[in-house]
Amino acid sequence: MQQTLSTALALRAAGVACIPCKRDKRPTIKWAEFQHRLPTEDELKGFFPDDSNSIAAIANNVFCLDFDEKYRRGILAEYAKRAEEVGLDELIGRLILQQTPSGGYHLVFRCDFGVEVGNLKLACKANREVMIETRGAGGYFLIAPSEGYTLIRGDWTAIPEVTEEERDALIALARSFDETAPKEAPHTSAPATADTTTPGDDFDARADIPELLREHGWTHASGKYWTRPGKT
């Protein structure tokens, strides 16, 4: 049996719908209905009469984190390192890992719980090139044995299942690489300015001079003139 057909049948048995695509990722069929139902075995045999078509999984109950290495070389390795720092390395190690023709990577898993997550751009460079994105509800993604795709870890017949909380943690970790999100400026106290005011200037600015003169026996003559005590 052809590899693509056997993969499609195995995924169908696991409850995952597959469709045929051209090498440029365009579907060869109208595929919207398969977001809501599995193709029959006869339909799959028609989709994949040989291995000339690529095979794509519809992301209705499977989920793909797509790492585009052409925009940031080593982004998956950075993601894995940060996952280890926050205690998600065991989770990352359970996921299916495949390499794409462009040298990027997919992390694939199932999540049948919680709110559906669609196709999202999670982490972009400052120039808006997408480094990490999802293939979720309403989308699809090509898988091995499509030409140029290599399954590095895992098995399509046993796609690991994660909880909603684990999925959200994986997404949040990916978003931590986004370079376009506004960064909150660190709070700093206003720098102290050098005080060049002399004691005399400070006294003049704050003291009530006329009242002080009166307290010491001076009398107001006129304008700015004052008379000392005992003088006329």
PDB file of C-alpha atoms in Angstrom:
ATOM      1  CA  MET A   1       0.000   0.000   0.000  1.00  0.00           C
ATOM      2  CA  GLN A   2       1.215   3.522  -0.787  1.00  0.00           C
ATOM      3  CA  GLN A   3       2.654   5.451   2.154  1.00  0.00           C
ATOM      4  CA  THR A   4       0.270   8.398   1.860  1.00  0.00           C
ATOM      5  CA  LEU A   5      -2.799   6.156   1.726  1.00  0.00           C
ATOM      6  CA  SER A   6      -1.672   4.025   4.654  1.00  0.00           C
ATOM      7  CA  THR A   7      -0.985   7.204   6.660  1.00  0.00           C
ATOM      8  CA  ALA A   8      -4.396   8.628   5.760  1.00  0.00           C
ATOM      9  CA  LEU A   9      -6.163   5.414   6.772  1.00  0.00           C
ATOM     10  CA  ALA A  10      -4.254   5.237  10.044  1.00  0.00           C
ATOM     11  CA  LEU A  11      -5.161   8.819  10.864  1.00  0.00           C
ATOM     12  CA  ARG A  12      -8.790   8.160   9.973  1.00  0.00           C
ATOM     13  CA  ALA A  13      -8.791   5.265  12.417  1.00  0.00           C
ATOM     14  CA  ALA A  14      -7.488   7.718  15.031  1.00  0.00           C
ATOM     15  CA  GLY A  15     -10.281  10.188  14.202  1.00  0.00           C
ATOM     16  CA  VAL A  16      -8.197  12.640  12.160  1.00  0.00           C
ATOM     17  CA  ALA A  17      -9.306  13.792   8.700  1.00  0.00           C
ATOM     18  CA  CYS A  18      -6.796  14.032   5.856  1.00  0.00           C
ATOM     19  CA  ILE A  19      -6.988  15.634   2.419  1.00  0.00           C
ATOM     20  CA  PRO A  20      -4.812  15.515  -0.710  1.00  0.00           C
ATOM     21  CA  CYS A  21      -2.754  18.568  -1.676  1.00  0.00           C
ATOM     22  CA  LYS A  22      -0.414  19.630  -4.419  1.00  0.00           C
ATOM     23  CA  ARG A  23       3.250  20.160  -3.625  1.00  0.00           C
ATOM     24  CA  ASP A  24       2.547  23.905  -3.250  1.00  0.00           C
ATOM     25  CA  LYS A  25       0.135  23.044  -0.391  1.00  0.00           C
ATOM     26  CA  ARG A  26      -3.054  23.804  -2.357  1.00  0.00           C
ATOM     27  CA  PRO A  27      -5.806  21.192  -1.835  1.00  0.00           C
ATOM     28  CA  THR A  28      -6.772  19.169  -4.902  1.00  0.00           C
ATOM     29  CA  ILE A  29     -10.371  18.910  -3.656  1.00  0.00           C
ATOM     30  CA  LYS A  30     -13.022  21.028  -1.966  1.00  0.00           C
ATOM     31  CA  TRP A  31     -12.273  20.213   1.624  1.00  0.00           C
ATOM     32  CA  ALA A  32     -14.555  22.339   3.844  1.00  0.00           C
ATOM     33  CA  GLU A  33     -16.896  19.429   4.624  1.00  0.00           C
ATOM     34  CA  PHE A  34     -14.012  17.409   6.068  1.00  0.00           C
ATOM     35  CA  GLN A  35     -13.669  19.938   8.864  1.00  0.00           C
ATOM     36  CA  HIS A  36     -16.837  18.311  10.186  1.00  0.00           C
ATOM     37  CA  ARG A  37     -16.601  14.688   9.095  1.00  0.00           C
ATOM     38  CA  LEU A  38     -14.012  12.024   8.331  1.00  0.00           C
ATOM     39  CA  PRO A  39     -13.477  10.968   4.723  1.00  0.00           C
ATOM     40  CA  THR A  40     -14.603   7.420   4.067  1.00  0.00           C
ATOM     41  CA  GLU A  41     -12.011   4.778   3.280  1.00  0.00           C
ATOM     42  CA  ASP A  42     -13.184   4.785  -0.358  1.00  0.00           C
ATOM     43  CA  GLU A  43     -12.797   8.564  -0.511  1.00  0.00           C
ATOM     44  CA  LEU A  44      -9.268   8.282   0.829  1.00  0.00           C
ATOM     45  CA  LYS A  45      -8.417   5.645  -1.769  1.00  0.00           C
ATOM     46  CA  GLY A  46      -9.621   8.117  -4.391  1.00  0.00           C
ATOM     47  CA  PHE A  47      -7.620  10.949  -2.853  1.00  0.00           C
ATOM     48  CA  PHE A  48      -4.401   8.928  -2.776  1.00  0.00           C
ATOM     49  CA  PRO A  49      -4.347   6.451  -5.679  1.00  0.00           C
ATOM     50  CA  ASP A  50      -0.543   6.724  -5.596  1.00  0.00           C
ATOM     51  CA  ASP A  51       2.061   8.761  -3.759  1.00  0.00           C
ATOM     52  CA  SER A  52       1.973  11.708  -6.162  1.00  0.00           C
ATOM     53  CA  ASN A  53      -0.249  13.852  -3.916  1.00  0.00           C
ATOM     54  CA  SER A  54       0.901  15.382  -0.659  1.00  0.00           C
ATOM     55  CA  ILE A  55      -1.141  14.608   2.425  1.00  0.00           C
ATOM     56  CA  ALA A  56      -2.449  17.196   4.882  1.00  0.00           C
ATOM     57  CA  ALA A  57      -4.083  16.765   8.270  1.00  0.00           C
ATOM     58  CA  ILE A  58      -7.115  18.950   8.966  1.00  0.00           C
ATOM     59  CA  ALA A  59      -6.661  20.751  12.249  1.00  0.00           C
ATOM     60  CA  ASN A  60     -10.072  20.099  13.731  1.00  0.00           C
ATOM     61  CA  ASN A  61      -8.752  17.986  16.611  1.00  0.00           C
ATOM     62  CA  VAL A  62      -5.024  18.119  15.952  1.00  0.00           C
ATOM     63  CA  PHE A  63      -2.883  21.181  16.469  1.00  0.00           C
ATOM     64  CA  CYS A  64       0.380  22.305  14.914  1.00  0.00           C
ATOM     65  CA  LEU A  65       2.973  24.795  16.127  1.00  0.00           C
ATOM     66  CA  ASP A  66       4.882  25.903  13.036  1.00  0.00           C
ATOM     67  CA  PHE A  67       8.472  27.176  13.494  1.00  0.00           C
ATOM     68  CA  ASP A  68       9.821  29.020  10.443  1.00  0.00           C
ATOM     69  CA  GLU A  69      13.603  28.733  10.572  1.00  0.00           C
ATOM     70  CA  LYS A  70      14.172  30.797   7.435  1.00  0.00           C
ATOM     71  CA  TYR A  71      13.197  33.928   9.329  1.00  0.00           C
ATOM     72  CA  ARG A  72      15.070  33.048  12.521  1.00  0.00           C
ATOM     73  CA  ARG A  73      17.570  30.248  12.406  1.00  0.00           C
ATOM     74  CA  GLY A  74      17.456  28.173  15.564  1.00  0.00           C
ATOM     75  CA  ILE A  75      14.030  29.374  16.724  1.00  0.00           C
ATOM     76  CA  LEU A  76      12.930  25.835  17.671  1.00  0.00           C
ATOM     77  CA  ALA A  77      16.094  25.286  19.715  1.00  0.00           C
ATOM     78  CA  GLU A  78      15.497  28.599  21.502  1.00  0.00           C
ATOM     79  CA  TYR A  79      11.906  27.572  22.167  1.00  0.00           C
ATOM     80  CA  ALA A  80      13.030  24.217  23.583  1.00  0.00           C
ATOM     81  CA  LYS A  81      15.613  25.917  25.813  1.00  0.00           C
ATOM     82  CA  ARG A  82      13.048  28.345  27.178  1.00  0.00           C
ATOM     83  CA  ALA A  83      10.621  25.443  27.680  1.00  0.00           C
ATOM     84  CA  GLU A  84      13.233  23.736  29.845  1.00  0.00           C
ATOM     85  CA  GLU A  85      13.700  26.907  31.891  1.00  0.00           C
ATOM     86  CA  VAL A  86       9.958  27.056  32.711  1.00  0.00           C
ATOM     87  CA  GLY A  87       9.474  23.319  33.222  1.00  0.00           C
ATOM     88  CA  LEU A  88       7.791  22.450  29.918  1.00  0.00           C
ATOM     89  CA  ASP A  89      10.598  20.316  28.494  1.00  0.00           C
ATOM     90  CA  GLU A  90       8.889  17.020  29.353  1.00  0.00           C
ATOM     91  CA  LEU A  91       5.759  18.204  27.522  1.00  0.00           C
ATOM     92  CA  ILE A  92       7.746  19.312  24.466  1.00  0.00           C
ATOM     93  CA  GLY A  93       9.477  15.920  24.377  1.00  0.00           C
ATOM     94  CA  ARG A  94       6.125  14.114  24.071  1.00  0.00           C
ATOM     95  CA  LEU A  95       4.978  15.960  20.953  1.00  0.00           C
ATOM     96  CA  ILE A  96       5.341  14.761  17.373  1.00  0.00           C
ATOM     97  CA  LEU A  97       8.187  16.564  15.629  1.00  0.00           C
ATOM     98  CA  GLN A  98       8.562  16.824  11.869  1.00  0.00           C
ATOM     99  CA  GLN A  99      10.813  18.887   9.621  1.00  0.00           C
ATOM    100  CA  THR A 100       9.433  20.830   6.649  1.00  0.00           C
ATOM    101  CA  PRO A 101      11.000  21.257   3.190  1.00  0.00           C
ATOM    102  CA  SER A 102      12.177  24.787   4.040  1.00  0.00           C
ATOM    103  CA  GLY A 103      14.075  23.567   7.107  1.00  0.00           C
ATOM    104  CA  GLY A 104      11.379  24.602   9.574  1.00  0.00           C
ATOM    105  CA  TYR A 105       9.687  22.377  12.124  1.00  0.00           C
ATOM    106  CA  HIS A 106       6.222  21.349  13.270  1.00  0.00           C
ATOM    107  CA  LEU A 107       5.266  20.291  16.779  1.00  0.00           C
ATOM    108  CA  VAL A 108       1.995  18.344  16.551  1.00  0.00           C
ATOM    109  CA  PHE A 109      -0.433  17.189  19.211  1.00  0.00           C
ATOM    110  CA  ARG A 110      -4.122  16.642  19.935  1.00  0.00           C
ATOM    111  CA  CYS A 111      -6.309  18.782  22.152  1.00  0.00           C
ATOM    112  CA  ASP A 112      -9.962  17.761  22.263  1.00  0.00           C
ATOM    113  CA  PHE A 113     -10.826  20.075  25.148  1.00  0.00           C
ATOM    114  CA  GLY A 114     -11.584  23.732  25.773  1.00  0.00           C
ATOM    115  CA  VAL A 115     -11.975  26.653  23.408  1.00  0.00           C
ATOM    116  CA  GLU A 116     -10.920  26.041  19.807  1.00  0.00           C
ATOM    117  CA  VAL A 117      -7.805  27.857  18.672  1.00  0.00           C
ATOM    118  CA  GLY A 118      -7.475  28.728  15.000  1.00  0.00           C
ATOM    119  CA  ASN A 119      -4.601  29.894  12.808  1.00  0.00           C
ATOM    120  CA  LEU A 120      -2.648  32.461  14.816  1.00  0.00           C
ATOM    121  CA  LYS A 121       0.591  34.362  14.335  1.00  0.00           C
ATOM    122  CA  LEU A 122       2.248  33.944  17.726  1.00  0.00           C
ATOM    123  CA  ALA A 123       5.720  35.414  17.288  1.00  0.00           C
ATOM    124  CA  CYS A 124       6.862  37.856  14.613  1.00  0.00           C
ATOM    125  CA  LYS A 125      10.089  39.718  14.052  1.00  0.00           C
ATOM    126  CA  ALA A 126      10.076  43.504  14.230  1.00  0.00           C
ATOM    127  CA  ASN A 127       9.643  43.582  10.424  1.00  0.00           C
ATOM    128  CA  ARG A 128       6.512  41.346  10.762  1.00  0.00           C
ATOM    129  CA  GLU A 129       8.111  38.174   9.386  1.00  0.00           C
ATOM    130  CA  VAL A 130       6.405  35.279  11.172  1.00  0.00           C
ATOM    131  CA  MET A 131       8.671  33.033  13.240  1.00  0.00           C
ATOM    132  CA  ILE A 132       6.042  30.929  15.046  1.00  0.00           C
ATOM    133  CA  GLU A 133       2.397  30.402  14.126  1.00  0.00           C
ATOM    134  CA  THR A 134      -0.335  27.848  14.646  1.00  0.00           C
ATOM    135  CA  ARG A 135      -2.321  25.614  12.379  1.00  0.00           C
ATOM    136  CA  GLY A 136      -5.519  25.134  14.298  1.00  0.00           C
ATOM    137  CA  ALA A 137      -9.281  24.992  13.818  1.00  0.00           C
ATOM    138  CA  GLY A 138     -10.206  26.003  10.276  1.00  0.00           C
ATOM    139  CA  GLY A 139      -6.779  25.141   8.861  1.00  0.00           C
ATOM    140  CA  TYR A 140      -4.640  22.225   7.723  1.00  0.00           C
ATOM    141  CA  PHE A 141      -0.953  21.384   7.470  1.00  0.00           C
ATOM    142  CA  LEU A 142       1.079  19.007   5.328  1.00  0.00           C
ATOM    143  CA  ILE A 143       2.639  15.999   7.007  1.00  0.00           C
ATOM    144  CA  ALA A 144       5.139  13.256   6.235  1.00  0.00           C
ATOM    145  CA  PRO A 145       5.375  11.270   4.013  1.00  0.00           C
ATOM    146  CA  SER A 146       4.627  14.278   1.749  1.00  0.00           C
ATOM    147  CA  GLU A 147       7.662  15.153  -0.348  1.00  0.00           C
ATOM    148  CA  GLY A 148      10.222  17.097   1.688  1.00  0.00           C
ATOM    149  CA  TYR A 149       8.614  16.375   5.072  1.00  0.00           C
ATOM    150  CA  THR A 150      10.522  14.198   7.532  1.00  0.00           C
ATOM    151  CA  LEU A 151       9.050  12.654  10.667  1.00  0.00           C
ATOM    152  CA  ILE A 152      11.761  13.102  13.311  1.00  0.00           C
ATOM    153  CA  ARG A 153       9.902  11.952  16.415  1.00  0.00           C
ATOM    154  CA  GLY A 154       6.574  10.273  17.031  1.00  0.00           C
ATOM    155  CA  ASP A 155       4.000   8.292  15.095  1.00  0.00           C
ATOM    156  CA  TRP A 156       0.889   9.492  13.240  1.00  0.00           C
ATOM    157  CA  THR A 157      -1.017   6.527  14.651  1.00  0.00           C
ATOM    158  CA  ALA A 158      -0.419   7.767  18.213  1.00  0.00           C
ATOM    159  CA  ILE A 159      -0.636  11.559  18.261  1.00  0.00           C
ATOM    160  CA  PRO A 160      -0.042  12.676  21.871  1.00  0.00           C
ATOM    161  CA  GLU A 161      -2.919  14.382  23.629  1.00  0.00           C
ATOM    162  CA  VAL A 162      -2.435  17.462  25.801  1.00  0.00           C
ATOM    163  CA  THR A 163      -4.752  19.302  28.143  1.00  0.00           C
ATOM    164  CA  GLU A 164      -6.173  22.733  27.442  1.00  0.00           C
ATOM    165  CA  GLU A 165      -3.838  24.186  30.079  1.00  0.00           C
ATOM    166  CA  GLU A 166      -0.804  22.531  28.472  1.00  0.00           C
ATOM    167  CA  ARG A 167      -1.807  23.785  25.029  1.00  0.00           C
ATOM    168  CA  ASP A 168      -2.234  27.325  26.364  1.00  0.00           C
ATOM    169  CA  ALA A 169       1.175  27.114  28.050  1.00  0.00           C
ATOM    170  CA  LEU A 170       2.787  26.107  24.749  1.00  0.00           C
ATOM    171  CA  ILE A 171       1.095  29.032  22.996  1.00  0.00           C
ATOM    172  CA  ALA A 172       2.093  31.493  25.722  1.00  0.00           C
ATOM    173  CA  LEU A 173       5.696  30.310  25.496  1.00  0.00           C
ATOM    174  CA  ALA A 174       5.668  30.916  21.732  1.00  0.00           C
ATOM    175  CA  ARG A 175       4.258  34.410  22.229  1.00  0.00           C
ATOM    176  CA  SER A 176       7.181  35.245  24.502  1.00  0.00           C
ATOM    177  CA  PHE A 177       9.357  35.403  21.343  1.00  0.00           C
ATOM    178  CA  ASP A 178       7.232  38.084  19.663  1.00  0.00           C
ATOM    179  CA  GLU A 179       9.283  41.175  18.804  1.00  0.00           C
ATOM    180  CA  THR A 180       6.332  43.349  17.748  1.00  0.00           C
ATOM    181  CA  ALA A 181       4.451  43.443  21.067  1.00  0.00           C
ATOM    182  CA  PRO A 182       4.833  46.768  22.905  1.00  0.00           C
ATOM    183  CA  LYS A 183       7.220  46.413  25.786  1.00  0.00           C
ATOM    184  CA  GLU A 184       6.358  48.048  29.100  1.00  0.00           C
ATOM    185  CA  ALA A 185       8.999  50.587  29.987  1.00  0.00           C
ATOM    186  CA  PRO A 186      10.712  49.774  33.270  1.00  0.00           C
ATOM    187  CA  HIS A 187       9.707  52.085  36.095  1.00  0.00           C
ATOM    188  CA  THR A 188      12.495  54.386  37.133  1.00  0.00           C
ATOM    189  CA  SER A 189      12.497  57.299  39.551  1.00  0.00           C
ATOM    190  CA  ALA A 190      13.108  60.732  38.116  1.00  0.00           C
ATOM    191  CA  PRO A 191      16.806  61.507  38.395  1.00  0.00           C
ATOM    192  CA  ALA A 192      17.658  63.935  41.137  1.00  0.00           C
ATOM    193  CA  THR A 193      18.724  67.311  39.770  1.00  0.00           C
ATOM    194  CA  ALA A 194      21.620  69.243  41.251  1.00  0.00           C
ATOM    195  CA  ASP A 195      20.321  72.021  43.584  1.00  0.00           C
ATOM    196  CA  THR A 196      22.216  75.240  42.870  1.00  0.00           C
ATOM    197  CA  THR A 197      19.994  77.483  45.051  1.00  0.00           C
ATOM    198  CA  THR A 198      21.994  79.421  47.648  1.00  0.00           C
ATOM    199  CA  PRO A 199      20.723  79.631  51.257  1.00  0.00           C
ATOM    200  CA  GLY A 200      20.065  83.361  50.765  1.00  0.00           C
ATOM    201  CA  ASP A 201      18.008  82.820  47.595  1.00  0.00           C
ATOM    202  CA  ASP A 202      16.087  80.057  49.322  1.00  0.00           C
ATOM    203  CA  PHE A 203      15.358  82.352  52.306  1.00  0.00           C
ATOM    204  CA  ASP A 204      14.191  85.170  50.010  1.00  0.00           C
ATOM    205  CA  ALA A 205      11.889  82.819  48.121  1.00  0.00           C
ATOM    206  CA  ARG A 206      10.158  81.403  51.198  1.00  0.00           C
ATOM    207  CA  ALA A 207      10.389  83.976  54.003  1.00  0.00           C
ATOM    208  CA  ASP A 208       7.846  86.747  54.782  1.00  0.00           C
ATOM    209  CA  ILE A 209      10.343  89.615  54.977  1.00  0.00           C
ATOM    210  CA  PRO A 210       7.921  92.449  55.905  1.00  0.00           C
ATOM    211  CA  GLU A 211       6.494  90.428  58.765  1.00  0.00           C
ATOM    212  CA  LEU A 212       9.973  89.651  60.072  1.00  0.00           C
ATOM    213  CA  LEU A 213      10.899  93.370  59.985  1.00  0.00           C
ATOM    214  CA  ARG A 214       7.805  94.303  61.938  1.00  0.00           C
ATOM    215  CA  GLU A 215       8.565  91.606  64.535  1.00  0.00           C
ATOM    216  CA  HIS A 216      11.962  93.272  65.099  1.00  0.00           C
ATOM    217  CA  GLY A 217      10.646  96.822  65.470  1.00  0.00           C
ATOM    218  CA  TRP A 218      11.010  98.148  61.929  1.00  0.00           C
ATOM    219  CA  THR A 219       8.295 100.379  60.481  1.00  0.00           C
ATOM    220  CA  HIS A 220       7.282 100.696  56.836  1.00  0.00           C
ATOM    221  CA  ALA A 221       8.159 104.119  55.449  1.00  0.00           C
ATOM    222  CA  SER A 222       7.066 103.943  51.788  1.00  0.00           C
ATOM    223  CA  GLY A 223       7.578 101.711  48.775  1.00  0.00           C
ATOM    224  CA  LYS A 224      10.549  99.499  49.484  1.00  0.00           C
ATOM    225  CA  TYR A 225      11.844 101.667  52.347  1.00  0.00           C
ATOM    226  CA  TRP A 226      11.740 100.694  56.014  1.00  0.00           C
ATOM    227  CA  THR A 227      12.841 102.620  59.143  1.00  0.00           C
ATOM    228  CA  ARG A 228      15.026 101.036  61.785  1.00  0.00           C
ATOM    229  CA  PRO A 229      13.855 100.883  65.374  1.00  0.00           C
ATOM    230  CA  GLY A 230      14.460 104.238  67.220  1.00  0.00           C
ATOM    231  CA  LYS A 231      14.890 106.199  63.933  1.00  0.00           C
ATOM    232  CA  THR A 232      12.594 108.631  62.129  1.00  0.00           C
TER     233      THR A 232
END
